[in-house]
Amino acid sequence: MIKAEQKPLEEVLAFLEPYKKILLVGCNACVAVCHAGGEKEVGILSSALRMVRKKSGQKLEILEDCSTRQCEPEFVDDLREKAENVEAVLSIACGIGVQTVAKRFPDIPVYPGVNTTFMGETDELGVWVERCQACGNCVLHMTGGLCPVARCAKQLLNGPCGGSQGGNCEIKRDVPCVWQQIYDRLTAIGQLDRMEQFVPAKKWGRESRDSGPRTIVREDLRV
Amino acid sequence: MVSFNPSIVAFCCDKSGYVAADMAGGLGMSLPEGLDCIRIPCAGRIDAFHILQALEKGADGVLIFACHEENCQSLTGNLMAKARMGYVYGIMEKIGLERERLELCNLATNNGAKFAETVRRKCDDLKRLGPSPLK
């Protein structure tokens, strides 16, 4: 899922400085799971913002809402009545949600309340780690289910670099070398021969976003 | 010392703090006038949102009464409350609220006296600190 972190309160307050009435909207999908932008975080941030503004003598009225999924236009449309009654929208969804809101309400300023950080898994409660970079051409079948694009500092596709030491990465000493992990995993599942298969260089320009935003079109789903 | 009666919201764990509060009340111990006890199933139920709501609505201070560490009936509820308080302290600092306005107290069911002493001491601390700037 997409992971995000709340922006510093000072930064958000600076965005909202000119406004007296805003809509603070979260998203109950990915950012709720990482405790950055769900319904609960809407309440916490809203309360904190109101208190700072009240303390400085500049009251801020905040309407609150939380989309089921803010990356879907249908759910964002549900915000229309509230959005049309405020001076600005503060979204604590991921960057996709913020853009969906901005697209849906072209006349209303929209500000991000979180920094969208990466796509990752929950390692343990309160700890999330990056696991996918959406490179556009998955190689996990070759690597025992461990992604060298997201987890190797150098994004190497055909084995470790010379800096893999004692099973750890030379860039960050406390991070395991994913190629060591791939080797161990392939050994454990009896697929070590996959290490001998050459993975060609990625077509970064066509498969990843290096040539601009990518689009997926499914004609069978279009009406 | 400022002359006012501080309003104190005390979130009391049902397995320790609330029973202690009940004992303090039952034994007629002196308790501050502005004390408002809220019974919660476990200190781990407390979220940053609840603490901020209490402060926003004008509480001069917030107390959380939880079981002693390693003696939580829900195993780690008291530790969760402690961790969340750390998060709230960060927010309070940014808002400009003194951290003395929030405190965690670990006690047992039979600590009625400790409950009463803690709320009275907090009341005195808050009188010295002055009313919440959010009132």
JSON list of N, CA, C and O in Angstrom, two decimals, chain A residues 5-24 45 49 52-53 58 60 87-93 98 108-116:
[
{"chain": "A", "resi": 5, "resn": "GLU", "atom": "N", "xyz": [3.60, 10.24, 5.37]},
{"chain": "A", "resi": 5, "resn": "GLU", "atom": "CA", "xyz": [3.86, 10.81, 6.70]},
{"chain": "A", "resi": 5, "resn": "GLU", "atom": "C", "xyz": [3.25, 12.20, 6.75]},
{"chain": "A", "resi": 5, "resn": "GLU", "atom": "O", "xyz": [3.28, 12.93, 5.75]},
{"chain": "A", "resi": 6, "resn": "GLN", "atom": "N", "xyz": [2.78, 12.58, 7.93]},
{"chain": "A", "resi": 6, "resn": "GLN", "atom": "CA", "xyz": [2.19, 13.92, 8.04]},
{"chain": "A", "resi": 6, "resn": "GLN", "atom": "C", "xyz": [3.25, 14.99, 7.85]},
{"chain": "A", "resi": 6, "resn": "GLN", "atom": "O", "xyz": [4.38, 14.85, 8.31]},
{"chain": "A", "resi": 7, "resn": "LYS", "atom": "N", "xyz": [2.88, 16.03, 7.17]},
{"chain": "A", "resi": 7, "resn": "LYS", "atom": "CA", "xyz": [3.79, 17.17, 7.02]},
{"chain": "A", "resi": 7, "resn": "LYS", "atom": "C", "xyz": [3.94, 17.86, 8.38]},
{"chain": "A", "resi": 7, "resn": "LYS", "atom": "O", "xyz": [3.04, 17.78, 9.21]},
{"chain": "A", "resi": 8, "resn": "PRO", "atom": "N", "xyz": [5.06, 18.55, 8.58]},
{"chain": "A", "resi": 8, "resn": "PRO", "atom": "CA", "xyz": [5.20, 19.31, 9.84]},
{"chain": "A", "resi": 8, "resn": "PRO", "atom": "C", "xyz": [4.04, 20.29, 9.98]},
{"chain": "A", "resi": 8, "resn": "PRO", "atom": "O", "xyz": [3.61, 20.92, 8.99]},
{"chain": "A", "resi": 9, "resn": "LEU", "atom": "N", "xyz": [3.55, 20.42, 11.22]},
{"chain": "A", "resi": 9, "resn": "LEU", "atom": "CA", "xyz": [2.40, 21.30, 11.48]},
{"chain": "A", "resi": 9, "resn": "LEU", "atom": "C", "xyz": [2.67, 22.73, 11.01]},
{"chain": "A", "resi": 9, "resn": "LEU", "atom": "O", "xyz": [1.77, 23.39, 10.47]},
{"chain": "A", "resi": 10, "resn": "GLU", "atom": "N", "xyz": [3.91, 23.18, 11.17]},
{"chain": "A", "resi": 10, "resn": "GLU", "atom": "CA", "xyz": [4.26, 24.56, 10.78]},
{"chain": "A", "resi": 10, "resn": "GLU", "atom": "C", "xyz": [4.02, 24.77, 9.28]},
{"chain": "A", "resi": 10, "resn": "GLU", "atom": "O", "xyz": [3.55, 25.82, 8.85]},
{"chain": "A", "resi": 11, "resn": "GLU", "atom": "N", "xyz": [4.37, 23.75, 8.50]},
{"chain": "A", "resi": 11, "resn": "GLU", "atom": "CA", "xyz": [4.22, 23.85, 7.04]},
{"chain": "A", "resi": 11, "resn": "GLU", "atom": "C", "xyz": [2.73, 23.94, 6.66]},
{"chain": "A", "resi": 11, "resn": "GLU", "atom": "O", "xyz": [2.33, 24.76, 5.83]},
{"chain": "A", "resi": 12, "resn": "VAL", "atom": "N", "xyz": [1.94, 23.10, 7.31]},
{"chain": "A", "resi": 12, "resn": "VAL", "atom": "CA", "xyz": [0.49, 23.09, 7.03]},
{"chain": "A", "resi": 12, "resn": "VAL", "atom": "C", "xyz": [-0.13, 24.43, 7.45]},
{"chain": "A", "resi": 12, "resn": "VAL", "atom": "O", "xyz": [-0.96, 25.01, 6.74]},
{"chain": "A", "resi": 13, "resn": "LEU", "atom": "N", "xyz": [0.30, 24.92, 8.61]},
{"chain": "A", "resi": 13, "resn": "LEU", "atom": "CA", "xyz": [-0.23, 26.21, 9.09]},
{"chain": "A", "resi": 13, "resn": "LEU", "atom": "C", "xyz": [0.10, 27.34, 8.12]},
{"chain": "A", "resi": 13, "resn": "LEU", "atom": "O", "xyz": [-0.71, 28.25, 7.90]},
{"chain": "A", "resi": 14, "resn": "ALA", "atom": "N", "xyz": [1.29, 27.26, 7.52]},
{"chain": "A", "resi": 14, "resn": "ALA", "atom": "CA", "xyz": [1.68, 28.30, 6.55]},
{"chain": "A", "resi": 14, "resn": "ALA", "atom": "C", "xyz": [0.76, 28.26, 5.32]},
{"chain": "A", "resi": 14, "resn": "ALA", "atom": "O", "xyz": [0.36, 29.30, 4.80]},
{"chain": "A", "resi": 15, "resn": "PHE", "atom": "N", "xyz": [0.39, 27.04, 4.88]},
{"chain": "A", "resi": 15, "resn": "PHE", "atom": "CA", "xyz": [-0.54, 26.91, 3.74]},
{"chain": "A", "resi": 15, "resn": "PHE", "atom": "C", "xyz": [-1.87, 27.61, 4.06]},
{"chain": "A", "resi": 15, "resn": "PHE", "atom": "O", "xyz": [-2.48, 28.24, 3.21]},
{"chain": "A", "resi": 16, "resn": "LEU", "atom": "N", "xyz": [-2.30, 27.42, 5.31]},
{"chain": "A", "resi": 16, "resn": "LEU", "atom": "CA", "xyz": [-3.67, 27.83, 5.68]},
{"chain": "A", "resi": 16, "resn": "LEU", "atom": "C", "xyz": [-3.76, 29.26, 6.21]},
{"chain": "A", "resi": 16, "resn": "LEU", "atom": "O", "xyz": [-4.83, 29.72, 6.55]},
{"chain": "A", "resi": 17, "resn": "GLU", "atom": "N", "xyz": [-2.63, 29.91, 6.29]},
{"chain": "A", "resi": 17, "resn": "GLU", "atom": "CA", "xyz": [-2.56, 31.24, 6.89]},
{"chain": "A", "resi": 17, "resn": "GLU", "atom": "C", "xyz": [-3.62, 32.21, 6.35]},
{"chain": "A", "resi": 17, "resn": "GLU", "atom": "O", "xyz": [-4.25, 32.94, 7.12]},
{"chain": "A", "resi": 18, "resn": "PRO", "atom": "N", "xyz": [-3.88, 32.23, 5.02]},
{"chain": "A", "resi": 18, "resn": "PRO", "atom": "CA", "xyz": [-4.86, 33.22, 4.53]},
{"chain": "A", "resi": 18, "resn": "PRO", "atom": "C", "xyz": [-6.33, 32.85, 4.77]},
{"chain": "A", "resi": 18, "resn": "PRO", "atom": "O", "xyz": [-7.20, 33.65, 4.48]},
{"chain": "A", "resi": 19, "resn": "TYR", "atom": "N", "xyz": [-6.60, 31.64, 5.23]},
{"chain": "A", "resi": 19, "resn": "TYR", "atom": "CA", "xyz": [-7.98, 31.16, 5.24]},
{"chain": "A", "resi": 19, "resn": "TYR", "atom": "C", "xyz": [-8.63, 31.14, 6.63]},
{"chain": "A", "resi": 19, "resn": "TYR", "atom": "O", "xyz": [-7.95, 30.97, 7.64]},
{"chain": "A", "resi": 20, "resn": "LYS", "atom": "N", "xyz": [-9.97, 31.30, 6.61]},
{"chain": "A", "resi": 20, "resn": "LYS", "atom": "CA", "xyz": [-10.72, 31.24, 7.86]},
{"chain": "A", "resi": 20, "resn": "LYS", "atom": "C", "xyz": [-11.66, 30.03, 7.92]},
{"chain": "A", "resi": 20, "resn": "LYS", "atom": "O", "xyz": [-12.16, 29.69, 8.98]},
{"chain": "A", "resi": 21, "resn": "LYS", "atom": "N", "xyz": [-11.90, 29.44, 6.77]},
{"chain": "A", "resi": 21, "resn": "LYS", "atom": "CA", "xyz": [-12.78, 28.27, 6.75]},
{"chain": "A", "resi": 21, "resn": "LYS", "atom": "C", "xyz": [-12.25, 27.28, 5.70]},
{"chain": "A", "resi": 21, "resn": "LYS", "atom": "O", "xyz": [-12.13, 27.63, 4.52]},
{"chain": "A", "resi": 22, "resn": "ILE", "atom": "N", "xyz": [-11.96, 26.08, 6.16]},
{"chain": "A", "resi": 22, "resn": "ILE", "atom": "CA", "xyz": [-11.41, 25.08, 5.24]},
{"chain": "A", "resi": 22, "resn": "ILE", "atom": "C", "xyz": [-12.13, 23.74, 5.39]},
{"chain": "A", "resi": 22, "resn": "ILE", "atom": "O", "xyz": [-12.84, 23.51, 6.37]},
{"chain": "A", "resi": 23, "resn": "LEU", "atom": "N", "xyz": [-11.89, 22.87, 4.43]},
{"chain": "A", "resi": 23, "resn": "LEU", "atom": "CA", "xyz": [-12.34, 21.49, 4.53]},
{"chain": "A", "resi": 23, "resn": "LEU", "atom": "C", "xyz": [-11.09, 20.63, 4.70]},
{"chain": "A", "resi": 23, "resn": "LEU", "atom": "O", "xyz": [-10.16, 20.71, 3.90]},
{"chain": "A", "resi": 24, "resn": "LEU", "atom": "N", "xyz": [-11.05, 19.84, 5.77]},
{"chain": "A", "resi": 24, "resn": "LEU", "atom": "CA", "xyz": [-9.95, 18.90, 5.98]},
{"chain": "A", "resi": 24, "resn": "LEU", "atom": "C", "xyz": [-10.48, 17.52, 5.64]},
{"chain": "A", "resi": 24, "resn": "LEU", "atom": "O", "xyz": [-11.42, 17.04, 6.28]},
{"chain": "A", "resi": 45, "resn": "LEU", "atom": "N", "xyz": [-5.48, 16.21, 13.50]},
{"chain": "A", "resi": 45, "resn": "LEU", "atom": "CA", "xyz": [-4.91, 17.39, 12.83]},
{"chain": "A", "resi": 45, "resn": "LEU", "atom": "C", "xyz": [-5.86, 18.58, 12.94]},
{"chain": "A", "resi": 45, "resn": "LEU", "atom": "O", "xyz": [-5.44, 19.72, 13.20]},
{"chain": "A", "resi": 49, "resn": "LEU", "atom": "N", "xyz": [-4.85, 22.09, 14.59]},
{"chain": "A", "resi": 49, "resn": "LEU", "atom": "CA", "xyz": [-4.89, 23.33, 13.80]},
{"chain": "A", "resi": 49, "resn": "LEU", "atom": "C", "xyz": [-5.78, 24.37, 14.46]},
{"chain": "A", "resi": 49, "resn": "LEU", "atom": "O", "xyz": [-5.43, 25.55, 14.55]},
{"chain": "A", "resi": 52, "resn": "VAL", "atom": "N", "xyz": [-3.99, 25.89, 17.55]},
{"chain": "A", "resi": 52, "resn": "VAL", "atom": "CA", "xyz": [-2.93, 26.86, 17.23]},
{"chain": "A", "resi": 52, "resn": "VAL", "atom": "C", "xyz": [-3.54, 28.18, 16.79]},
{"chain": "A", "resi": 52, "resn": "VAL", "atom": "O", "xyz": [-3.14, 29.25, 17.25]},
{"chain": "A", "resi": 53, "resn": "ARG", "atom": "N", "xyz": [-4.55, 28.08, 15.94]},
{"chain": "A", "resi": 53, "resn": "ARG", "atom": "CA", "xyz": [-5.15, 29.31, 15.42]},
{"chain": "A", "resi": 53, "resn": "ARG", "atom": "C", "xyz": [-5.91, 30.07, 16.52]},
{"chain": "A", "resi": 53, "resn": "ARG", "atom": "O", "xyz": [-5.87, 31.30, 16.57]},
{"chain": "A", "resi": 58, "resn": "GLN", "atom": "N", "xyz": [-6.59, 33.87, 15.69]},
{"chain": "A", "resi": 58, "resn": "GLN", "atom": "CA", "xyz": [-7.14, 33.81, 14.32]},
{"chain": "A", "resi": 58, "resn": "GLN", "atom": "C", "xyz": [-7.91, 32.50, 14.19]},
{"chain": "A", "resi": 58, "resn": "GLN", "atom": "O", "xyz": [-7.33, 31.47, 13.80]},
{"chain": "A", "resi": 60, "resn": "LEU", "atom": "N", "xyz": [-10.04, 29.37, 13.15]},
{"chain": "A", "resi": 60, "resn": "LEU", "atom": "CA", "xyz": [-10.13, 28.62, 11.89]},
{"chain": "A", "resi": 60, "resn": "LEU", "atom": "C", "xyz": [-11.30, 27.66, 12.01]},
{"chain": "A", "resi": 60, "resn": "LEU", "atom": "O", "xyz": [-11.34, 26.83, 12.92]},
{"chain": "A", "resi": 87, "resn": "GLU", "atom": "N", "xyz": [-13.03, 28.04, 1.83]},
{"chain": "A", "resi": 87, "resn": "GLU", "atom": "CA", "xyz": [-12.08, 28.82, 1.02]},
{"chain": "A", "resi": 87, "resn": "GLU", "atom": "C", "xyz": [-10.98, 27.94, 0.44]},
{"chain": "A", "resi": 87, "resn": "GLU", "atom": "O", "xyz": [-10.36, 28.28, -0.56]},
{"chain": "A", "resi": 88, "resn": "ALA", "atom": "N", "xyz": [-10.69, 26.82, 1.12]},
{"chain": "A", "resi": 88, "resn": "ALA", "atom": "CA", "xyz": [-9.62, 25.93, 0.65]},
{"chain": "A", "resi": 88, "resn": "ALA", "atom": "C", "xyz": [-9.84, 24.53, 1.19]},
{"chain": "A", "resi": 88, "resn": "ALA", "atom": "O", "xyz": [-10.57, 24.34, 2.17]},
{"chain": "A", "resi": 89, "resn": "VAL", "atom": "N", "xyz": [-9.19, 23.56, 0.55]},
{"chain": "A", "resi": 89, "resn": "VAL", "atom": "CA", "xyz": [-9.26, 22.17, 1.01]},
{"chain": "A", "resi": 89, "resn": "VAL", "atom": "C", "xyz": [-7.86, 21.72, 1.42]},
{"chain": "A", "resi": 89, "resn": "VAL", "atom": "O", "xyz": [-6.89, 21.96, 0.69]},
{"chain": "A", "resi": 90, "resn": "LEU", "atom": "N", "xyz": [-7.78, 21.09, 2.57]},
{"chain": "A", "resi": 90, "resn": "LEU", "atom": "CA", "xyz": [-6.53, 20.46, 3.01]},
{"chain": "A", "resi": 90, "resn": "LEU", "atom": "C", "xyz": [-6.77, 18.96, 2.95]},
{"chain": "A", "resi": 90, "resn": "LEU", "atom": "O", "xyz": [-7.64, 18.44, 3.65]},
{"chain": "A", "resi": 91, "resn": "SER", "atom": "N", "xyz": [-6.01, 18.27, 2.10]},
{"chain": "A", "resi": 91, "resn": "SER", "atom": "CA", "xyz": [-6.20, 16.83, 1.95]},
{"chain": "A", "resi": 91, "resn": "SER", "atom": "C", "xyz": [-5.04, 16.10, 2.59]},
{"chain": "A", "resi": 91, "resn": "SER", "atom": "O", "xyz": [-3.88, 16.42, 2.34]},
{"chain": "A", "resi": 92, "resn": "ILE", "atom": "N", "xyz": [-5.36, 15.11, 3.43]},
{"chain": "A", "resi": 92, "resn": "ILE", "atom": "CA", "xyz": [-4.29, 14.30, 4.00]},
{"chain": "A", "resi": 92, "resn": "ILE", "atom": "C", "xyz": [-4.32, 12.89, 3.40]},
{"chain": "A", "resi": 92, "resn": "ILE", "atom": "O", "xyz": [-3.91, 11.92, 4.01]},
{"chain": "A", "resi": 93, "resn": "ALA", "atom": "N", "xyz": [-4.83, 12.83, 2.16]},
{"chain": "A", "resi": 93, "resn": "ALA", "atom": "CA", "xyz": [-4.70, 11.59, 1.39]},
{"chain": "A", "resi": 93, "resn": "ALA", "atom": "C", "xyz": [-3.32, 11.61, 0.73]},
{"chain": "A", "resi": 93, "resn": "ALA", "atom": "O", "xyz": [-2.56, 12.57, 0.88]},
{"chain": "A", "resi": 98, "resn": "VAL", "atom": "N", "xyz": [-4.94, 14.01, -3.41]},
{"chain": "A", "resi": 98, "resn": "VAL", "atom": "CA", "xyz": [-4.89, 15.48, -3.48]},
{"chain": "A", "resi": 98, "resn": "VAL", "atom": "C", "xyz": [-5.19, 15.94, -4.91]},
{"chain": "A", "resi": 98, "resn": "VAL", "atom": "O", "xyz": [-5.96, 16.88, -5.15]},
{"chain": "A", "resi": 108, "resn": "ILE", "atom": "N", "xyz": [-11.20, 25.65, -6.41]},
{"chain": "A", "resi": 108, "resn": "ILE", "atom": "CA", "xyz": [-10.89, 25.70, -4.96]},
{"chain": "A", "resi": 108, "resn": "ILE", "atom": "C", "xyz": [-9.44, 25.31, -4.74]},
{"chain": "A", "resi": 108, "resn": "ILE", "atom": "O", "xyz": [-8.99, 24.26, -5.21]},
{"chain": "A", "resi": 109, "resn": "PRO", "atom": "N", "xyz": [-8.67, 26.14, -4.02]},
{"chain": "A", "resi": 109, "resn": "PRO", "atom": "CA", "xyz": [-7.28, 25.77, -3.73]},
{"chain": "A", "resi": 109, "resn": "PRO", "atom": "C", "xyz": [-7.21, 24.49, -2.88]},
{"chain": "A", "resi": 109, "resn": "PRO", "atom": "O", "xyz": [-7.98, 24.35, -1.93]},
{"chain": "A", "resi": 110, "resn": "VAL", "atom": "N", "xyz": [-6.33, 23.59, -3.25]},
{"chain": "A", "resi": 110, "resn": "VAL", "atom": "CA", "xyz": [-6.17, 22.33, -2.52]},
{"chain": "A", "resi": 110, "resn": "VAL", "atom": "C", "xyz": [-4.72, 22.20, -2.06]},
{"chain": "A", "resi": 110, "resn": "VAL", "atom": "O", "xyz": [-3.80, 22.45, -2.84]},
{"chain": "A", "resi": 111, "resn": "TYR", "atom": "N", "xyz": [-4.53, 21.84, -0.79]},
{"chain": "A", "resi": 111, "resn": "TYR", "atom": "CA", "xyz": [-3.19, 21.73, -0.23]},
{"chain": "A", "resi": 111, "resn": "TYR", "atom": "C", "xyz": [-2.95, 20.33, 0.33]},
{"chain": "A", "resi": 111, "resn": "TYR", "atom": "O", "xyz": [-3.88, 19.72, 0.86]},
{"chain": "A", "resi": 112, "resn": "PRO", "atom": "N", "xyz": [-1.72, 19.83, 0.24]},
{"chain": "A", "resi": 112, "resn": "PRO", "atom": "CA", "xyz": [-1.42, 18.50, 0.80]},
{"chain": "A", "resi": 112, "resn": "PRO", "atom": "C", "xyz": [-1.05, 18.60, 2.27]},
{"chain": "A", "resi": 112, "resn": "PRO", "atom": "O", "xyz": [-0.29, 19.49, 2.66]},
{"chain": "A", "resi": 113, "resn": "GLY", "atom": "N", "xyz": [-1.56, 17.68, 3.06]},
{"chain": "A", "resi": 113, "resn": "GLY", "atom": "CA", "xyz": [-1.22, 17.66, 4.49]},
{"chain": "A", "resi": 113, "resn": "GLY", "atom": "C", "xyz": [-0.24, 16.55, 4.84]},
{"chain": "A", "resi": 113, "resn": "GLY", "atom": "O", "xyz": [0.20, 16.46, 5.98]},
{"chain": "A", "resi": 114, "resn": "VAL", "atom": "N", "xyz": [0.06, 15.69, 3.87]},
{"chain": "A", "resi": 114, "resn": "VAL", "atom": "CA", "xyz": [1.04, 14.63, 4.12]},
{"chain": "A", "resi": 114, "resn": "VAL", "atom": "C", "xyz": [2.07, 14.60, 2.99]},
{"chain": "A", "resi": 114, "resn": "VAL", "atom": "O", "xyz": [1.85, 15.15, 1.91]},
{"chain": "A", "resi": 115, "resn": "ASN", "atom": "N", "xyz": [3.19, 13.96, 3.28]},
{"chain": "A", "resi": 115, "resn": "ASN", "atom": "CA", "xyz": [4.17, 13.67, 2.24]},
{"chain": "A", "resi": 115, "resn": "ASN", "atom": "C", "xyz": [4.03, 12.21, 1.86]},
{"chain": "A", "resi": 115, "resn": "ASN", "atom": "O", "xyz": [4.19, 11.33, 2.71]},
{"chain": "A", "resi": 116, "resn": "THR", "atom": "N", "xyz": [3.66, 11.96, 0.61]},
{"chain": "A", "resi": 116, "resn": "THR", "atom": "CA", "xyz": [3.53, 10.58, 0.15]},
{"chain": "A", "resi": 116, "resn": "THR", "atom": "C", "xyz": [4.95, 10.02, -0.01]},
{"chain": "A", "resi": 116, "resn": "THR", "atom": "O", "xyz": [5.78, 10.63, -0.68]}
]
